[in-house]
Amino acid sequence: MQAMILDRARQPLRFLADAPDPVPGPGQVLIRVAACGVCRTDLHIVDGELTQPKLPLVPGHEIVGTVAARGAGVTSLAPGDRVGVPWLGWVCGTCAYCRSGRENLCDAARFTGYQIDGGYAGATVADARFCFALPAAYGDVEAAPLLCAGLIGYRALRLAGEGERLGLYGFGAAAHIAAQVARWRGQRVYAFTKPGDREGQEFARSLGAHWAGGSDETPPERLDAAIIFAPVGALVPAALEATAKGGIVVCAGIHMSDIPRFPYRILWEERQVRSVANLTRADGEEFLAIAPKVPVHTATEAFPLAAANEALTRLREGRITGAAVLVP
Ligand SMILES: [Zn+2]
Ligand SMILES: [Zn+2]
């Protein structure tokens, strides 16, 4: 199989034309990868901002593929089944978080494309209990961004509450899906892009955003909640300033630059700042049931697997509309 390998942070991925297929262990399945989304988290790993990857590593945690073989004890999946593999790759099942419905915070969690080899490859293995069935309405490439951009965006939406006026800061893969779900829930979307990014603002309007502007602009109305998808800490006080009393600011990324100091008055009046970490399998099942009802359409740009470095560079430079997807 082909594979893209991270040997060390801050180095381009290395292309392997003919690596041996991985072998599924007990409880795992071997999956032929049909598509794998490129997530900003991959960029944080490659750029060394997330410091605990296994090395060498096959990145990628928005995997769509077909079960090709089963390890010992797997009965829930059969060869030929189409599955999706998300970021949450394994949890202990026994810690206090796992036992209280918060497996996303498991003390011993392992993540796909970080501590477990992921989907920047022709084949991968995954724990069968962490694979999702995918809605039939989606093609392989279209489905890939649902698996992280979609899922994390959905969890962030849930934590942002039901308020009518919702701001989305950073209009990339996650926000373009969250905007569609938010509208479906009856919310009004205010999209914030990099200042001057007319194309991004147009893209947001095309997905039903009520207002789109630069992150340095003041929205026409105060927001009930805001979700920050861009890895920019300075957006936290900006979003707080844009929210109404009781507003919630959700930081949805796994890494962010430092948050500048800000006056207490912009947090006052029961505003909240919180983060979102990872996902639970329940989030995934809920979101994947909702996506075809909305229906969520994903905007994707496909790259051959061997062009993964180019896809990452384009994402780093903000030159992807929607989501990049690798096709082995
Ligand atoms: Zn646990
Ligand atoms: Zn991700």
mmCIF file of C-alpha atoms and ligand atoms in Angstrom:
data_model
loop_
_atom_site.group_PDB
_atom_site.id
_atom_site.type_symbol
_atom_site.label_atom_id
_atom_site.label_comp_id
_atom_site.label_asym_id
_atom_site.label_seq_id
_atom_site.Cartn_x
_atom_site.Cartn_y
_atom_site.Cartn_z
ATOM 1 C CA MET A 1 0.000 0.000 0.000
ATOM 2 C CA GLN A 2 0.930 3.654 -0.318
ATOM 3 C CA ALA A 3 1.452 5.706 2.822
ATOM 4 C CA MET A 4 2.543 9.172 3.931
ATOM 5 C CA ILE A 5 4.804 9.059 6.978
ATOM 6 C CA LEU A 6 5.676 11.724 9.549
ATOM 7 C CA ASP A 7 9.207 10.919 10.772
ATOM 8 C CA ARG A 8 9.718 14.138 12.716
ATOM 9 C CA ALA A 9 7.746 17.316 13.346
ATOM 10 C CA ARG A 10 8.427 20.276 11.045
ATOM 11 C CA GLN A 11 9.475 17.988 8.189
ATOM 12 C CA PRO A 12 7.473 17.159 5.066
ATOM 13 C CA LEU A 13 5.742 13.794 5.132
ATOM 14 C CA ARG A 14 7.626 10.999 3.401
ATOM 15 C CA PHE A 15 5.860 9.067 0.611
ATOM 16 C CA LEU A 16 6.107 5.288 0.686
ATOM 17 C CA ALA A 17 5.007 3.668 -2.553
ATOM 18 C CA ASP A 18 4.898 0.104 -1.327
ATOM 19 C CA ALA A 19 4.515 -0.409 2.432
ATOM 20 C CA PRO A 20 3.133 -3.681 3.796
ATOM 21 C CA ASP A 21 -0.539 -3.668 4.864
ATOM 22 C CA PRO A 22 -0.964 -3.356 8.638
ATOM 23 C CA VAL A 23 -2.303 -6.486 10.367
ATOM 24 C CA PRO A 24 -5.509 -6.170 12.431
ATOM 25 C CA GLY A 25 -5.042 -7.252 16.066
ATOM 26 C CA PRO A 26 -7.795 -8.587 18.320
ATOM 27 C CA GLY A 27 -10.856 -6.356 18.124
ATOM 28 C CA GLN A 28 -9.540 -4.488 15.084
ATOM 29 C CA VAL A 29 -10.448 -4.405 11.417
ATOM 30 C CA LEU A 30 -8.274 -3.833 8.371
ATOM 31 C CA ILE A 31 -9.741 -1.023 6.281
ATOM 32 C CA ARG A 32 -8.983 -0.169 2.648
ATOM 33 C CA VAL A 33 -8.962 3.631 2.714
ATOM 34 C CA ALA A 34 -11.122 5.296 0.052
ATOM 35 C CA ALA A 35 -10.668 8.873 1.311
ATOM 36 C CA CYS A 36 -9.130 10.676 4.269
ATOM 37 C CA GLY A 37 -9.858 14.270 5.191
ATOM 38 C CA VAL A 38 -7.102 16.727 6.092
ATOM 39 C CA CYS A 39 -7.831 18.384 9.431
ATOM 40 C CA ARG A 40 -6.181 21.397 11.040
ATOM 41 C CA THR A 41 -5.181 19.053 13.875
ATOM 42 C CA ASP A 42 -2.979 17.176 11.364
ATOM 43 C CA LEU A 43 -1.251 20.472 10.727
ATOM 44 C CA HIS A 44 -0.720 21.049 14.465
ATOM 45 C CA ILE A 45 0.894 17.581 14.655
ATOM 46 C CA VAL A 46 3.092 18.060 11.583
ATOM 47 C CA ASP A 47 4.089 21.551 12.765
ATOM 48 C CA GLY A 48 5.049 20.248 16.226
ATOM 49 C CA GLU A 49 2.412 22.228 18.150
ATOM 50 C CA LEU A 50 0.949 18.952 19.444
ATOM 51 C CA THR A 51 3.938 17.305 20.980
ATOM 52 C CA GLN A 52 2.972 13.696 21.754
ATOM 53 C CA PRO A 53 2.634 11.854 18.418
ATOM 54 C CA LYS A 54 3.901 8.314 18.006
ATOM 55 C CA LEU A 55 6.763 8.434 15.504
ATOM 56 C CA PRO A 56 6.982 7.451 12.776
ATOM 57 C CA LEU A 57 3.294 8.228 12.272
ATOM 58 C CA VAL A 58 0.687 7.898 9.544
ATOM 59 C CA PRO A 59 -1.508 10.991 10.173
ATOM 60 C CA GLY A 60 -5.182 11.305 9.316
ATOM 61 C CA HIS A 61 -8.360 10.896 11.355
ATOM 62 C CA GLU A 62 -11.213 11.491 8.920
ATOM 63 C CA ILE A 63 -11.052 8.074 7.318
ATOM 64 C CA VAL A 64 -13.619 6.571 4.974
ATOM 65 C CA GLY A 65 -13.010 3.034 3.774
ATOM 66 C CA THR A 66 -14.183 -0.528 3.457
ATOM 67 C CA VAL A 67 -13.545 -3.369 5.874
ATOM 68 C CA ALA A 68 -11.183 -5.849 4.223
ATOM 69 C CA ALA A 69 -10.406 -8.234 7.096
ATOM 70 C CA ARG A 70 -11.249 -8.780 10.750
ATOM 71 C CA GLY A 71 -9.031 -9.479 13.717
ATOM 72 C CA ALA A 72 -9.945 -11.994 16.406
ATOM 73 C CA GLY A 73 -13.259 -11.435 18.145
ATOM 74 C CA VAL A 74 -14.788 -8.865 15.765
ATOM 75 C CA THR A 75 -18.429 -9.604 15.019
ATOM 76 C CA SER A 76 -19.933 -6.106 14.670
ATOM 77 C CA LEU A 77 -18.407 -5.506 11.226
ATOM 78 C CA ALA A 78 -17.963 -7.694 8.162
ATOM 79 C CA PRO A 79 -15.729 -7.489 5.094
ATOM 80 C CA GLY A 80 -17.294 -5.109 2.574
ATOM 81 C CA ASP A 81 -18.867 -2.794 5.195
ATOM 82 C CA ARG A 82 -18.213 0.906 4.590
ATOM 83 C CA VAL A 83 -17.024 2.608 7.773
ATOM 84 C CA GLY A 84 -15.754 5.938 9.031
ATOM 85 C CA VAL A 85 -12.916 6.223 11.525
ATOM 86 C CA PRO A 86 -12.741 9.368 13.697
ATOM 87 C CA TRP A 87 -10.148 11.000 15.963
ATOM 88 C CA LEU A 88 -11.211 9.054 19.081
ATOM 89 C CA GLY A 89 -9.490 5.724 18.505
ATOM 90 C CA TRP A 90 -9.527 3.987 21.880
ATOM 91 C CA VAL A 91 -10.620 4.641 25.481
ATOM 92 C CA CYS A 92 -10.073 2.680 28.683
ATOM 93 C CA GLY A 93 -13.750 2.308 29.589
ATOM 94 C CA THR A 94 -12.959 2.301 33.319
ATOM 95 C CA CYS A 95 -11.757 5.778 34.347
ATOM 96 C CA ALA A 96 -14.093 8.305 35.990
ATOM 97 C CA TYR A 97 -14.604 10.130 32.671
ATOM 98 C CA CYS A 98 -15.442 6.970 30.739
ATOM 99 C CA ARG A 99 -17.883 5.906 33.449
ATOM 100 C CA SER A 100 -19.700 9.274 33.405
ATOM 101 C CA GLY A 101 -20.435 9.561 29.675
ATOM 102 C CA ARG A 102 -17.350 11.693 29.006
ATOM 103 C CA GLU A 103 -15.122 9.278 27.128
ATOM 104 C CA ASN A 104 -13.859 12.274 25.119
ATOM 105 C CA LEU A 105 -11.885 13.163 28.267
ATOM 106 C CA CYS A 106 -10.670 9.591 29.043
ATOM 107 C CA ASP A 107 -7.403 9.676 30.999
ATOM 108 C CA ALA A 108 -5.865 7.042 28.727
ATOM 109 C CA ALA A 109 -7.550 7.907 25.408
ATOM 110 C CA ARG A 110 -5.645 7.226 22.189
ATOM 111 C CA PHE A 111 -6.279 9.190 19.052
ATOM 112 C CA THR A 112 -6.267 8.186 15.398
ATOM 113 C CA GLY A 113 -3.475 9.722 13.378
ATOM 114 C CA TYR A 114 -1.694 10.774 16.588
ATOM 115 C CA GLN A 115 -1.061 7.807 18.889
ATOM 116 C CA ILE A 116 -2.496 5.312 16.389
ATOM 117 C CA ASP A 117 -1.569 5.219 12.690
ATOM 118 C CA GLY A 118 -4.277 6.927 10.663
ATOM 119 C CA GLY A 119 -5.635 7.232 7.166
ATOM 120 C CA TYR A 120 -2.966 8.959 5.040
ATOM 121 C CA ALA A 121 -2.445 5.512 3.523
ATOM 122 C CA GLY A 122 -3.976 2.911 1.263
ATOM 123 C CA ALA A 123 -5.001 0.841 4.282
ATOM 124 C CA THR A 124 -5.232 1.190 8.046
ATOM 125 C CA VAL A 125 -6.389 -0.768 11.085
ATOM 126 C CA ALA A 126 -8.922 0.515 13.613
ATOM 127 C CA ASP A 127 -10.699 -0.747 16.724
ATOM 128 C CA ALA A 128 -14.076 -1.980 15.439
ATOM 129 C CA ARG A 129 -15.882 -0.368 18.407
ATOM 130 C CA PHE A 130 -14.768 3.087 17.269
ATOM 131 C CA CYS A 131 -15.824 2.771 13.612
ATOM 132 C CA PHE A 132 -19.030 4.472 12.506
ATOM 133 C CA ALA A 133 -21.509 3.357 9.862
ATOM 134 C CA LEU A 134 -21.814 6.181 7.307
ATOM 135 C CA PRO A 135 -25.005 7.541 5.735
ATOM 136 C CA ALA A 136 -25.436 6.020 2.266
ATOM 137 C CA ALA A 137 -26.289 9.397 0.727
ATOM 138 C CA TYR A 138 -22.640 10.506 0.908
ATOM 139 C CA GLY A 139 -19.858 9.557 -1.472
ATOM 140 C CA ASP A 140 -16.511 8.619 0.086
ATOM 141 C CA VAL A 141 -14.838 12.000 -0.481
ATOM 142 C CA GLU A 142 -17.924 13.957 0.622
ATOM 143 C CA ALA A 143 -18.247 11.869 3.795
ATOM 144 C CA ALA A 144 -14.648 12.318 4.968
ATOM 145 C CA PRO A 145 -15.014 15.853 6.447
ATOM 146 C CA LEU A 146 -18.049 14.740 8.453
ATOM 147 C CA LEU A 147 -15.750 12.616 10.609
ATOM 148 C CA CYS A 148 -13.915 15.421 12.384
ATOM 149 C CA ALA A 149 -14.877 18.815 11.017
ATOM 150 C CA GLY A 150 -18.484 17.684 11.209
ATOM 151 C CA LEU A 151 -18.345 15.877 14.539
ATOM 152 C CA ILE A 152 -16.310 18.443 16.467
ATOM 153 C CA GLY A 153 -18.365 21.239 14.931
ATOM 154 C CA TYR A 154 -21.501 19.472 16.083
ATOM 155 C CA ARG A 155 -20.231 19.006 19.626
ATOM 156 C CA ALA A 156 -19.210 22.687 19.675
ATOM 157 C CA LEU A 157 -22.687 23.679 18.455
ATOM 158 C CA ARG A 158 -24.277 21.677 21.226
ATOM 159 C CA LEU A 159 -22.093 23.329 23.868
ATOM 160 C CA ALA A 160 -22.800 26.777 22.394
ATOM 161 C CA GLY A 161 -26.485 26.310 23.251
ATOM 162 C CA GLU A 162 -29.662 27.139 21.416
ATOM 163 C CA GLY A 163 -29.303 30.935 21.242
ATOM 164 C CA GLU A 164 -30.567 32.427 18.009
ATOM 165 C CA ARG A 165 -27.542 34.507 16.974
ATOM 166 C CA LEU A 166 -24.459 32.338 16.498
ATOM 167 C CA GLY A 167 -21.034 33.627 15.488
ATOM 168 C CA LEU A 168 -18.524 31.327 13.737
ATOM 169 C CA TYR A 169 -14.913 32.540 13.757
ATOM 170 C CA GLY A 170 -12.745 30.944 11.062
ATOM 171 C CA PHE A 171 -14.848 29.733 8.166
ATOM 172 C CA GLY A 172 -13.071 26.529 7.133
ATOM 173 C CA ALA A 173 -13.997 22.855 7.066
ATOM 174 C CA ALA A 174 -15.701 22.736 10.476
ATOM 175 C CA ALA A 175 -17.572 26.042 10.234
ATOM 176 C CA HIS A 176 -18.922 25.351 6.766
ATOM 177 C CA ILE A 177 -20.653 22.245 8.152
ATOM 178 C CA ALA A 178 -21.662 23.816 11.485
ATOM 179 C CA ALA A 179 -23.279 26.738 9.630
ATOM 180 C CA GLN A 180 -25.604 24.369 7.782
ATOM 181 C CA VAL A 181 -26.593 22.486 10.939
ATOM 182 C CA ALA A 182 -27.105 25.763 12.846
ATOM 183 C CA ARG A 183 -29.435 27.113 10.175
ATOM 184 C CA TRP A 184 -31.359 23.854 10.220
ATOM 185 C CA ARG A 185 -31.731 24.284 14.002
ATOM 186 C CA GLY A 186 -33.238 27.711 13.364
ATOM 187 C CA GLN A 187 -30.178 29.756 14.310
ATOM 188 C CA ARG A 188 -28.867 32.798 12.485
ATOM 189 C CA VAL A 189 -25.205 32.531 11.504
ATOM 190 C CA TYR A 190 -22.678 35.364 11.628
ATOM 191 C CA ALA A 191 -19.462 34.283 9.876
ATOM 192 C CA PHE A 192 -16.110 35.865 10.681
ATOM 193 C CA THR A 193 -13.174 35.334 8.322
ATOM 194 C CA LYS A 194 -9.678 36.772 8.137
ATOM 195 C CA PRO A 195 -10.019 40.523 7.556
ATOM 196 C CA GLY A 196 -10.396 41.165 3.827
ATOM 197 C CA ASP A 197 -11.136 37.533 2.870
ATOM 198 C CA ARG A 198 -13.983 38.414 0.495
ATOM 199 C CA GLU A 199 -13.977 34.920 -1.032
ATOM 200 C CA GLY A 200 -14.417 33.295 2.397
ATOM 201 C CA GLN A 201 -17.217 35.721 3.253
ATOM 202 C CA GLU A 202 -18.952 34.964 -0.047
ATOM 203 C CA PHE A 203 -18.603 31.225 0.670
ATOM 204 C CA ALA A 204 -20.218 31.743 4.092
ATOM 205 C CA ARG A 205 -23.111 33.703 2.563
ATOM 206 C CA SER A 206 -23.601 30.951 -0.035
ATOM 207 C CA LEU A 207 -24.149 28.540 2.872
ATOM 208 C CA GLY A 208 -26.822 30.751 4.362
ATOM 209 C CA ALA A 209 -24.846 32.990 6.731
ATOM 210 C CA HIS A 210 -27.021 35.956 7.710
ATOM 211 C CA TRP A 211 -23.934 38.180 7.892
ATOM 212 C CA ALA A 212 -20.290 37.671 6.958
ATOM 213 C CA GLY A 213 -17.351 39.943 7.670
ATOM 214 C CA GLY A 214 -13.809 40.162 8.967
ATOM 215 C CA SER A 215 -12.914 39.075 12.492
ATOM 216 C CA ASP A 216 -11.998 42.722 13.187
ATOM 217 C CA GLU A 217 -15.538 43.847 12.389
ATOM 218 C CA THR A 218 -18.440 44.316 14.799
ATOM 219 C CA PRO A 219 -21.478 42.239 13.839
ATOM 220 C CA PRO A 220 -24.737 44.165 13.340
ATOM 221 C CA GLU A 221 -26.226 42.522 16.430
ATOM 222 C CA ARG A 222 -24.738 41.095 19.598
ATOM 223 C CA LEU A 223 -24.293 37.319 19.545
ATOM 224 C CA ASP A 224 -25.827 34.770 21.899
ATOM 225 C CA ALA A 225 -22.873 32.463 21.336
ATOM 226 C CA ALA A 226 -19.728 32.192 19.271
ATOM 227 C CA ILE A 227 -17.601 29.228 18.237
ATOM 228 C CA ILE A 228 -13.938 29.870 17.470
ATOM 229 C CA PHE A 229 -12.529 27.409 14.944
ATOM 230 C CA ALA A 230 -9.452 29.462 13.996
ATOM 231 C CA PRO A 231 -6.344 28.727 16.145
ATOM 232 C CA VAL A 232 -6.001 32.380 17.095
ATOM 233 C CA GLY A 233 -6.150 33.295 20.800
ATOM 234 C CA ALA A 234 -6.811 36.976 20.053
ATOM 235 C CA LEU A 235 -10.242 35.940 18.799
ATOM 236 C CA VAL A 236 -11.326 35.029 22.357
ATOM 237 C CA PRO A 237 -11.581 38.631 23.627
ATOM 238 C CA ALA A 238 -12.905 39.703 20.200
ATOM 239 C CA ALA A 239 -15.693 37.132 20.429
ATOM 240 C CA LEU A 240 -16.452 38.055 24.052
ATOM 241 C CA GLU A 241 -16.823 41.690 23.002
ATOM 242 C CA ALA A 242 -19.268 40.606 20.301
ATOM 243 C CA THR A 243 -21.501 38.531 22.610
ATOM 244 C CA ALA A 244 -24.556 39.692 24.521
ATOM 245 C CA LYS A 245 -25.070 39.208 28.269
ATOM 246 C CA GLY A 246 -25.013 35.515 29.170
ATOM 247 C CA GLY A 247 -23.179 34.715 25.934
ATOM 248 C CA ILE A 248 -21.011 31.631 25.479
ATOM 249 C CA VAL A 249 -17.704 31.535 23.608
ATOM 250 C CA VAL A 250 -16.630 28.013 22.638
ATOM 251 C CA CYS A 251 -13.031 27.356 21.573
ATOM 252 C CA ALA A 252 -13.297 24.357 19.264
ATOM 253 C CA GLY A 253 -9.684 23.788 18.260
ATOM 254 C CA ILE A 254 -7.130 21.517 19.910
ATOM 255 C CA HIS A 255 -4.449 24.213 19.837
ATOM 256 C CA MET A 256 -4.576 27.992 19.918
ATOM 257 C CA SER A 257 -2.040 30.781 20.175
ATOM 258 C CA ASP A 258 -1.977 32.471 23.598
ATOM 259 C CA ILE A 259 -5.039 34.448 24.581
ATOM 260 C CA PRO A 260 -4.112 38.094 25.178
ATOM 261 C CA ARG A 261 -5.070 39.625 28.519
ATOM 262 C CA PHE A 262 -8.431 41.297 28.543
ATOM 263 C CA PRO A 263 -10.479 43.402 30.967
ATOM 264 C CA TYR A 264 -12.879 41.566 33.253
ATOM 265 C CA ARG A 265 -15.761 43.729 32.044
ATOM 266 C CA ILE A 266 -15.963 41.789 28.760
ATOM 267 C CA LEU A 267 -16.486 38.513 30.677
ATOM 268 C CA TRP A 268 -18.830 40.118 33.217
ATOM 269 C CA GLU A 269 -22.613 39.637 32.936
ATOM 270 C CA GLU A 270 -22.375 35.870 32.983
ATOM 271 C CA ARG A 271 -20.514 35.407 29.752
ATOM 272 C CA GLN A 272 -18.637 32.101 29.543
ATOM 273 C CA VAL A 273 -15.531 30.882 27.756
ATOM 274 C CA ARG A 274 -15.054 27.141 27.355
ATOM 275 C CA SER A 275 -13.276 24.642 25.137
ATOM 276 C CA VAL A 276 -14.389 21.507 23.345
ATOM 277 C CA ALA A 277 -12.162 18.442 23.430
ATOM 278 C CA ASN A 278 -12.407 15.432 21.130
ATOM 279 C CA LEU A 279 -15.692 13.589 20.706
ATOM 280 C CA THR A 280 -17.701 10.770 22.173
ATOM 281 C CA ARG A 281 -19.081 7.929 20.096
ATOM 282 C CA ALA A 282 -22.564 9.176 21.026
ATOM 283 C CA ASP A 283 -21.733 12.574 19.422
ATOM 284 C CA GLY A 284 -20.736 10.742 16.258
ATOM 285 C CA GLU A 285 -23.867 8.621 16.059
ATOM 286 C CA GLU A 286 -26.080 11.646 16.722
ATOM 287 C CA PHE A 287 -24.366 13.843 14.147
ATOM 288 C CA LEU A 288 -24.201 11.181 11.428
ATOM 289 C CA ALA A 289 -27.957 10.630 11.849
ATOM 290 C CA ILE A 290 -28.650 14.368 11.530
ATOM 291 C CA ALA A 291 -26.294 15.142 8.614
ATOM 292 C CA PRO A 292 -28.426 13.573 5.842
ATOM 293 C CA LYS A 293 -31.579 15.184 7.286
ATOM 294 C CA VAL A 294 -30.231 18.751 7.107
ATOM 295 C CA PRO A 295 -28.907 17.742 4.558
ATOM 296 C CA VAL A 296 -25.296 18.798 5.138
ATOM 297 C CA HIS A 297 -23.371 19.293 1.903
ATOM 298 C CA THR A 298 -19.603 19.229 2.199
ATOM 299 C CA ALA A 299 -17.418 21.345 -0.074
ATOM 300 C CA THR A 300 -14.275 19.321 -0.745
ATOM 301 C CA GLU A 301 -11.096 19.590 -2.712
ATOM 302 C CA ALA A 302 -9.574 16.180 -3.485
ATOM 303 C CA PHE A 303 -5.811 15.584 -3.663
ATOM 304 C CA PRO A 304 -3.956 12.369 -4.522
ATOM 305 C CA LEU A 305 -2.465 10.830 -1.373
ATOM 306 C CA ALA A 306 1.064 11.590 -2.577
ATOM 307 C CA ALA A 307 0.150 15.313 -2.616
ATOM 308 C CA ALA A 308 -0.561 15.367 1.149
ATOM 309 C CA ASN A 309 2.257 17.865 1.767
ATOM 310 C CA GLU A 310 0.730 20.247 -0.759
ATOM 311 C CA ALA A 311 -2.717 19.890 0.840
ATOM 312 C CA LEU A 312 -1.208 20.671 4.274
ATOM 313 C CA THR A 313 0.630 23.712 2.912
ATOM 314 C CA ARG A 314 -2.527 25.038 1.302
ATOM 315 C CA LEU A 315 -4.441 24.551 4.567
ATOM 316 C CA ARG A 316 -1.703 26.316 6.548
ATOM 317 C CA GLU A 317 -1.924 29.258 4.144
ATOM 318 C CA GLY A 318 -5.720 29.344 4.280
ATOM 319 C CA ARG A 319 -6.028 28.468 0.594
ATOM 320 C CA ILE A 320 -8.606 25.658 0.853
ATOM 321 C CA THR A 321 -12.315 26.328 0.361
ATOM 322 C CA GLY A 322 -14.205 23.849 2.513
ATOM 323 C CA ALA A 323 -12.193 20.704 3.249
ATOM 324 C CA ALA A 324 -9.165 19.022 1.671
ATOM 325 C CA VAL A 325 -9.507 15.255 1.190
ATOM 326 C CA LEU A 326 -6.772 12.791 0.245
ATOM 327 C CA VAL A 327 -7.570 9.935 -2.096
ATOM 328 C CA PRO A 328 -5.124 7.009 -2.156
HETATM 329 ZN ZN ZN B 1 -11.204 6.201 30.321
HETATM 330 ZN ZN ZN B 2 -9.677 16.735 13.240
#
